[in-house]
Short mmCIF file of C-alpha atoms in Angstrom, two decimals:
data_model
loop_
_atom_site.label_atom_id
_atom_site.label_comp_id
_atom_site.label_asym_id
_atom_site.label_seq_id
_atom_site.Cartn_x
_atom_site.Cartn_y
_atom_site.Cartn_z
CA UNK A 1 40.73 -10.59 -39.65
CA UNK A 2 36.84 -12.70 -39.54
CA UNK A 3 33.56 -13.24 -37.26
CA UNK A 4 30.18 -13.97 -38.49
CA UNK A 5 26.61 -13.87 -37.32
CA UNK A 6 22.99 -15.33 -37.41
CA UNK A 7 22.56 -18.53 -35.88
CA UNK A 8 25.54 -18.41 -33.37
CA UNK A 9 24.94 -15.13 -32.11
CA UNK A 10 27.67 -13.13 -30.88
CA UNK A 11 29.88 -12.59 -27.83
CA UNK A 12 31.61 -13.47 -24.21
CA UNK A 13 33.87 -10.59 -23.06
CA UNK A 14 37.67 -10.09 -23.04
CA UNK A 15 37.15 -7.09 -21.43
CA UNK A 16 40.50 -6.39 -19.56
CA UNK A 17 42.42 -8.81 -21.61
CA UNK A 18 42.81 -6.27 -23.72
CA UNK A 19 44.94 -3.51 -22.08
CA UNK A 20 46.80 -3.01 -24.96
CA UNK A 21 50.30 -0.43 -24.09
CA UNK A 22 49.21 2.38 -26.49
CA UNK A 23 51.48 4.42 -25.00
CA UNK A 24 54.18 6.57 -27.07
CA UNK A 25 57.91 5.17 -26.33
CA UNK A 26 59.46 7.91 -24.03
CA UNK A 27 61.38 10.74 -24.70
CA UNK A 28 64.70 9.36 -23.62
CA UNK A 29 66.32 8.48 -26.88
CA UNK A 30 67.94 5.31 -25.06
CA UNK A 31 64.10 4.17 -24.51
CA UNK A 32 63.29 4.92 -27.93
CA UNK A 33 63.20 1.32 -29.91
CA UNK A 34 66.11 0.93 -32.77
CA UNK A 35 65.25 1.65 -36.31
CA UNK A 36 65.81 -2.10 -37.14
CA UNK A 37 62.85 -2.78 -34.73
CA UNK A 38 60.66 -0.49 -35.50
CA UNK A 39 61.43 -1.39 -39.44
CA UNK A 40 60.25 -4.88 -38.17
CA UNK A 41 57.12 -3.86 -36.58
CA UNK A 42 55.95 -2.13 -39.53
CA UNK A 43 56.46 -5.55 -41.38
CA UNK A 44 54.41 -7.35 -39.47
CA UNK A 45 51.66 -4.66 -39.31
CA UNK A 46 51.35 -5.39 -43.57
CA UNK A 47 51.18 -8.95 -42.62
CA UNK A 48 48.62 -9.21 -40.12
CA UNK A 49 46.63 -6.94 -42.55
CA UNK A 50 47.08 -9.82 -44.50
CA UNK A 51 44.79 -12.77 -44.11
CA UNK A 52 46.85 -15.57 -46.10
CA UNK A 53 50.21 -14.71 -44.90
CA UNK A 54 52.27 -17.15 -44.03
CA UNK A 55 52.39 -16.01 -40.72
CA UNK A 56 51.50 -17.81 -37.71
CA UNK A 57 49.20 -16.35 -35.43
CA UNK A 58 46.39 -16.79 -32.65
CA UNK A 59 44.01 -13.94 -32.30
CA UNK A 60 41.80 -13.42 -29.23
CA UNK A 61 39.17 -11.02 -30.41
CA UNK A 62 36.10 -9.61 -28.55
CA UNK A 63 32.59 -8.44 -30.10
CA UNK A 64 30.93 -6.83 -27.99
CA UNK A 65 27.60 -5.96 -29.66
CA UNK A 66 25.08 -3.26 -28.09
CA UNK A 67 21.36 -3.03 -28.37
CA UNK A 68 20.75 -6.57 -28.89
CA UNK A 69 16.70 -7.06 -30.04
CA UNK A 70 14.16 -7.07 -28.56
CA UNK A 71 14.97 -5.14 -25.15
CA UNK A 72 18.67 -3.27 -26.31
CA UNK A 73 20.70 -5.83 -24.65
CA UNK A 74 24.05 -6.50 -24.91
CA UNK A 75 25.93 -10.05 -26.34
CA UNK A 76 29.42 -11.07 -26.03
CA UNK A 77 31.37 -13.19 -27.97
CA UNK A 78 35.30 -13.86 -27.87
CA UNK A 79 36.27 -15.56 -30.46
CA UNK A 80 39.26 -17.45 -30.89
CA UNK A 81 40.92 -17.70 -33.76
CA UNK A 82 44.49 -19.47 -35.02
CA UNK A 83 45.91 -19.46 -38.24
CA UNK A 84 48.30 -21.67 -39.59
CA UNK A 85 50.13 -21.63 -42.96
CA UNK A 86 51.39 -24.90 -43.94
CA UNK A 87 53.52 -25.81 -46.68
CA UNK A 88 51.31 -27.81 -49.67
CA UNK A 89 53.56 -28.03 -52.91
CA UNK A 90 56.29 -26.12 -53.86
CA UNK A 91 54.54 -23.04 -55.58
CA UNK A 92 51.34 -23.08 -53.15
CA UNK A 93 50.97 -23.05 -49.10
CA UNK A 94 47.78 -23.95 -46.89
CA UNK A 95 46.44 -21.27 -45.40
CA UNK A 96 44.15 -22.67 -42.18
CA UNK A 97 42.07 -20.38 -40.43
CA UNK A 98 39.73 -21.86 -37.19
CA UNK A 99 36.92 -19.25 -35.38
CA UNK A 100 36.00 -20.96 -31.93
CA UNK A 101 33.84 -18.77 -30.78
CA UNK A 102 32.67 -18.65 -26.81
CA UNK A 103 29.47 -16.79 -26.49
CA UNK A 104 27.18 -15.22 -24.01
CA UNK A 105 23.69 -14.57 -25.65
CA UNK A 106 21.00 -12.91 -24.08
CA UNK A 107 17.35 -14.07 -23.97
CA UNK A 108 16.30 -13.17 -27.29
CA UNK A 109 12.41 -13.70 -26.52
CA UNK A 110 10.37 -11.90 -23.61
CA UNK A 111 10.79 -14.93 -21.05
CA UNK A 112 13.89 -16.41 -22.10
CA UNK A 113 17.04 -15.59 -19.85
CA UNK A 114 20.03 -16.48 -22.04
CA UNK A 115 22.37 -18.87 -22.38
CA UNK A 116 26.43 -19.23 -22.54
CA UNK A 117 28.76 -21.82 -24.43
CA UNK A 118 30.04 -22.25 -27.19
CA UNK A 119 28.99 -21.44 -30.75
CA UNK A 120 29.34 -23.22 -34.42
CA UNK A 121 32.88 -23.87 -35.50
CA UNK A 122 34.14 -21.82 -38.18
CA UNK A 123 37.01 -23.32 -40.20
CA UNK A 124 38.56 -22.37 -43.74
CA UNK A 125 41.33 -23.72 -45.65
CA UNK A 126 43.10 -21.47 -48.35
CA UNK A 127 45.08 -22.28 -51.28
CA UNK A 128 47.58 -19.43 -51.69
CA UNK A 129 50.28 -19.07 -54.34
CA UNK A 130 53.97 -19.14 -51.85
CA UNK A 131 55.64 -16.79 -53.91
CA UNK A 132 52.77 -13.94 -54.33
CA UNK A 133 52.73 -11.12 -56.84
CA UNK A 134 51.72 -7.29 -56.52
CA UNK A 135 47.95 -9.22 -56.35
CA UNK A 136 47.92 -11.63 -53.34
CA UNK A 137 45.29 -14.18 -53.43
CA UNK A 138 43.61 -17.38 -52.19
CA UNK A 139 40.80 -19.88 -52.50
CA UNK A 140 39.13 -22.84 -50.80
CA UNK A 141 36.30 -24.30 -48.85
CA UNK A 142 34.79 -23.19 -45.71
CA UNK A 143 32.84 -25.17 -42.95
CA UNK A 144 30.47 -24.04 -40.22
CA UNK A 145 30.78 -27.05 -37.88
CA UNK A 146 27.35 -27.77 -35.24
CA UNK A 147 29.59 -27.24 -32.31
CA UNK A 148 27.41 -25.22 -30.22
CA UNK A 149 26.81 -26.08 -26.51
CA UNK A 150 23.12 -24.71 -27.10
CA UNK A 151 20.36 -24.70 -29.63
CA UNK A 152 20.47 -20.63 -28.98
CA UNK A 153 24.04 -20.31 -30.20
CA UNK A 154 24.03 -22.31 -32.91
CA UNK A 155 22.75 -23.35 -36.47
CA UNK A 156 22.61 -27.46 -35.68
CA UNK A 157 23.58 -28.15 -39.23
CA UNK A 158 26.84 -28.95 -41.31
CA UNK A 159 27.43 -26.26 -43.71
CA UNK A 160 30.03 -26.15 -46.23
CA UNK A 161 30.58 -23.87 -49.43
CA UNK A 162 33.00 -21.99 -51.59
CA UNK A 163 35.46 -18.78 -50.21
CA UNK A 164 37.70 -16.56 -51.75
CA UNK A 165 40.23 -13.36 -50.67
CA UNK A 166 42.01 -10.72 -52.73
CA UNK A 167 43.80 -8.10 -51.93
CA UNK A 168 46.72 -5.41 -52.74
CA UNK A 169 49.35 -3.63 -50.15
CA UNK A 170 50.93 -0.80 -52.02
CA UNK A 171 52.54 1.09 -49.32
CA UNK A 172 51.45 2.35 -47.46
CA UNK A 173 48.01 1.03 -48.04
CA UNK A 174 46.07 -2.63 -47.17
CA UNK A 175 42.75 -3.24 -49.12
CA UNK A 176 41.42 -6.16 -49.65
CA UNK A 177 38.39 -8.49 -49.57
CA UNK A 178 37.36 -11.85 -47.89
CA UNK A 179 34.23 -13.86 -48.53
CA UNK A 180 32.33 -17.03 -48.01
CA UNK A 181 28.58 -18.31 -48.53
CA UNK A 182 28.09 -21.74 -46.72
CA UNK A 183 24.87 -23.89 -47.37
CA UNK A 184 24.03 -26.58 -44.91
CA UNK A 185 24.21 -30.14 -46.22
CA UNK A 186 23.05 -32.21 -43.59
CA UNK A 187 21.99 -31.78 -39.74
CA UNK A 188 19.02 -31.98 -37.23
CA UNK A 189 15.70 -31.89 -39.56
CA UNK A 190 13.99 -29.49 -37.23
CA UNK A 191 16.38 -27.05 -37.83
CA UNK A 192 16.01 -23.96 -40.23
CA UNK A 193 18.34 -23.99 -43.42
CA UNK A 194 21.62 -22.38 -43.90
CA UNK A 195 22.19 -20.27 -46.76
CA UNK A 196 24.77 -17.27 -45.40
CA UNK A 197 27.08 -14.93 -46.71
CA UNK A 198 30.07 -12.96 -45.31
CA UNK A 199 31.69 -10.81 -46.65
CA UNK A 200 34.79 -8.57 -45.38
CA UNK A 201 36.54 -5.43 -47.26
CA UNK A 202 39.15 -4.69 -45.04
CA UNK A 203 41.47 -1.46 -45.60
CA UNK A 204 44.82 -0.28 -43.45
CA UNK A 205 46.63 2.74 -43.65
CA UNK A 206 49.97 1.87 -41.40
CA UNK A 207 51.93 4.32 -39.55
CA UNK A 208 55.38 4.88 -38.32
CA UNK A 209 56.36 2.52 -35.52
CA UNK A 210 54.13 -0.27 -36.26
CA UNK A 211 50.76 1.75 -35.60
CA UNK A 212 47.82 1.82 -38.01
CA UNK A 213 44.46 2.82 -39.23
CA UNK A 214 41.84 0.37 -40.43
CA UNK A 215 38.55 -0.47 -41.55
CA UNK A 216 37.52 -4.08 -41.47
CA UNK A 217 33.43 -4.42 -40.90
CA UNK A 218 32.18 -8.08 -41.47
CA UNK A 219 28.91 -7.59 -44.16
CA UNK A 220 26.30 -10.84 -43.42
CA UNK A 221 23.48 -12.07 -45.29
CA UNK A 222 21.31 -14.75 -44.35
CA UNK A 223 19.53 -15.84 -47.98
CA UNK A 224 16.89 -18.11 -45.94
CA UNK A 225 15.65 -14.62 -43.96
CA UNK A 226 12.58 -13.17 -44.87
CA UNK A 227 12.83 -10.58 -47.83
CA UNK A 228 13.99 -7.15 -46.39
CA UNK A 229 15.42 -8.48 -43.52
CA UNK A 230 18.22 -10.84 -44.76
CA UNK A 231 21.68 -7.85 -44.87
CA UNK A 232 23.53 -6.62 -41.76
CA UNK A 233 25.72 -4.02 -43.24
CA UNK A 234 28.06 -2.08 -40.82
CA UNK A 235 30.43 1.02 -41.03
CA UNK A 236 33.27 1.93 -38.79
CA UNK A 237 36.83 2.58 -37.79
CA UNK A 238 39.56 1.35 -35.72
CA UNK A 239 42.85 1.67 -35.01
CA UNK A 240 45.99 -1.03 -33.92
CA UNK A 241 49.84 -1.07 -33.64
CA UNK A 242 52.22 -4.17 -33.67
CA UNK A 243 54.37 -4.20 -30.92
CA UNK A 244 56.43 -6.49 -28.67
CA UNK A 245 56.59 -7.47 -25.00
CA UNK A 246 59.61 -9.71 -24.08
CA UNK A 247 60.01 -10.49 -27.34
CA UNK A 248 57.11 -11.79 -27.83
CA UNK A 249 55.62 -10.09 -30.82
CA UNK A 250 52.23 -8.80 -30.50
CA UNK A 251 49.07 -7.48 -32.39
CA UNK A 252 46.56 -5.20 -30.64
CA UNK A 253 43.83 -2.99 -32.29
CA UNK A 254 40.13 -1.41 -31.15
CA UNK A 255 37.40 -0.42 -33.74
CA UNK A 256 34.01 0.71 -33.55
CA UNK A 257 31.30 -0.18 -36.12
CA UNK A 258 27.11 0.86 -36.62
CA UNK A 259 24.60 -1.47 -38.06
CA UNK A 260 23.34 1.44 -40.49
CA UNK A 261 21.68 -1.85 -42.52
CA UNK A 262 20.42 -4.72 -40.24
CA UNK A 263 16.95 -6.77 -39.40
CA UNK A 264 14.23 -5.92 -37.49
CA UNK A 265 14.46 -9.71 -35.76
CA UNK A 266 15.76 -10.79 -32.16
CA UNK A 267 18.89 -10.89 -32.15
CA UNK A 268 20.06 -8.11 -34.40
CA UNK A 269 22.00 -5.00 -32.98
CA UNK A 270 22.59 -1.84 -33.22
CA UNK A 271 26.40 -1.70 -32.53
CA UNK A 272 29.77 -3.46 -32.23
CA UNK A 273 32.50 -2.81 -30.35
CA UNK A 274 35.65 -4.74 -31.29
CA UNK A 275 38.70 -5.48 -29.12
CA UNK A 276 41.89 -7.90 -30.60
CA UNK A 277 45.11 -9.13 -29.62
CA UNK A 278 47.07 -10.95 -31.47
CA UNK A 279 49.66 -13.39 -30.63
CA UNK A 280 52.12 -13.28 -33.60
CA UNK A 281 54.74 -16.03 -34.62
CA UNK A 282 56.89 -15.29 -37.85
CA UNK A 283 58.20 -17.81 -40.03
CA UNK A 284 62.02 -17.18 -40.89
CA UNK A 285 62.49 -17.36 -44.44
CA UNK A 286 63.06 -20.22 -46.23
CA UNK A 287 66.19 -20.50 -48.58
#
């Protein structure tokens, strides 16, 4: 469910990756998938609206973001993202969740041409209870790691603060909220400061068949900005269904979200465009 902005800028394309079978099943009934699978699909759908489930699974997801200051160009970033519940005692799992993002930034400055490599390293680590109640939640550390390829697409520091995620799934319903602030500790001198915030409120409506609705914008604030310019805050929709393709079980969704809130500084954008699939690997139940 996260991707972030400011220093590592957003965005290589997955365009065509994507070509997700949004199809209906046909009208044959012996086409038509058996209630058991369906009923399974529509499991998974609550857990991949669920960001500490322990549920293995290694999303490919592509920002596209449009009218990129200063000349309305356009940056790509895929990001790729695996999580990984591990076992930690036996009343609380390990939740890990890595963002590698690959990006292709456009000049942000009149004679600069762009660049394309990879960005800062996003990686969290929550503590989640292994038998949650009606409230699921979890809390650890998160790290931006100086990974990037290029001063452009990074932050050049080691940052490292406090995150948090709550949420509910009365069915039909997913809504929840993720956030983080990282603050750099150490790094190259000549670099600016990290101080950022993200924060997530995600909510899912799911559907018969494993299809949903969903809102998940990703709300950034970089403290060390100047004043008036520090909040991107977006608003949009999307929509995703859980399916399966030789077995293997698979996640795919499409949303759309506007800037309404963002800074008048290179680099900002108007739009983003958002294109995920999801490689999904459940964990049988443990007796």
């Amino acid at each position: 469910m996260a991707t972030r902005r400011g220093g590592v800028g957003r965005a290589w394309a997955l365009l065509g990756l994507l070509a997700t079978p949004w199809g209906a099943f046909a009208e044959d009934p012996a086409a038509a998938p058996a209630p058991e699978a369906s009923s399974q699909e529509q499991d998974l759908a609550k857990q991949v609206q669920n960001p500490v489930a322990a549920l293995i699974s290694v999303p490919l997801q592509d920002n596209l973001d449009l009218g990129v200051k200063p000349k309305d160009r356009v940056r790509n970033t895929l990001n790729i993202q695996p999580v990984v519940p591990l076992p930690l005692t036996h009343r609380f799992n390990l939740i890990n969740r890595v963002i590698l993002p690959i990006v292709a930034q456009p000049g942000l400055s009149e004679d600069s041409t762009g660049t394309f490599g990879l960005g800062d390293t996003s990686a969290t680590f929550f503590v989640v209870p292994s038998k949650p109640g009606a409230v699921i939640w979890g809390v650890g550390p998160a790290f931006l790691l100086p990974t990037a390829t290029d001063d452009a697409l990074g932050t050049g520091k080691w940052s490292v603060g406090p995150s948090a995620v709550v949420l509910v799934q009365p069915s039909p319903w997913s809504i929840g909220v993720l956030a983080n602030n990282v603050f750099s500790v150490f790094g190259d001198d000549d670099r600016a400061t990290v101080n950022q915030l993200l924060l997530q409120y995600f909510v899912s409506y799911n559907l018969p068949k494993g299809w949903y609705v969903t809102s998940a914008p990703i709300l950034t604030a970089n403290w060390e900005g100047p004043k008036g310019e520090r909040w991107t805050i977006p608003f949009g929709l999307g929509a995703g269904k859980v399916f399966s393709i030789h077995k293997q079980a698979l996640n795919g969704s499409v949303s759309a979200y506007y800037n309404a809130v963002r800074p008048d500084l290179p680099g900002a954008a108007d739009w983003q465009l958002r294109f995920q699939l999801a490689f999904l690997f459940p964990l049988g139940k443990k007796h």
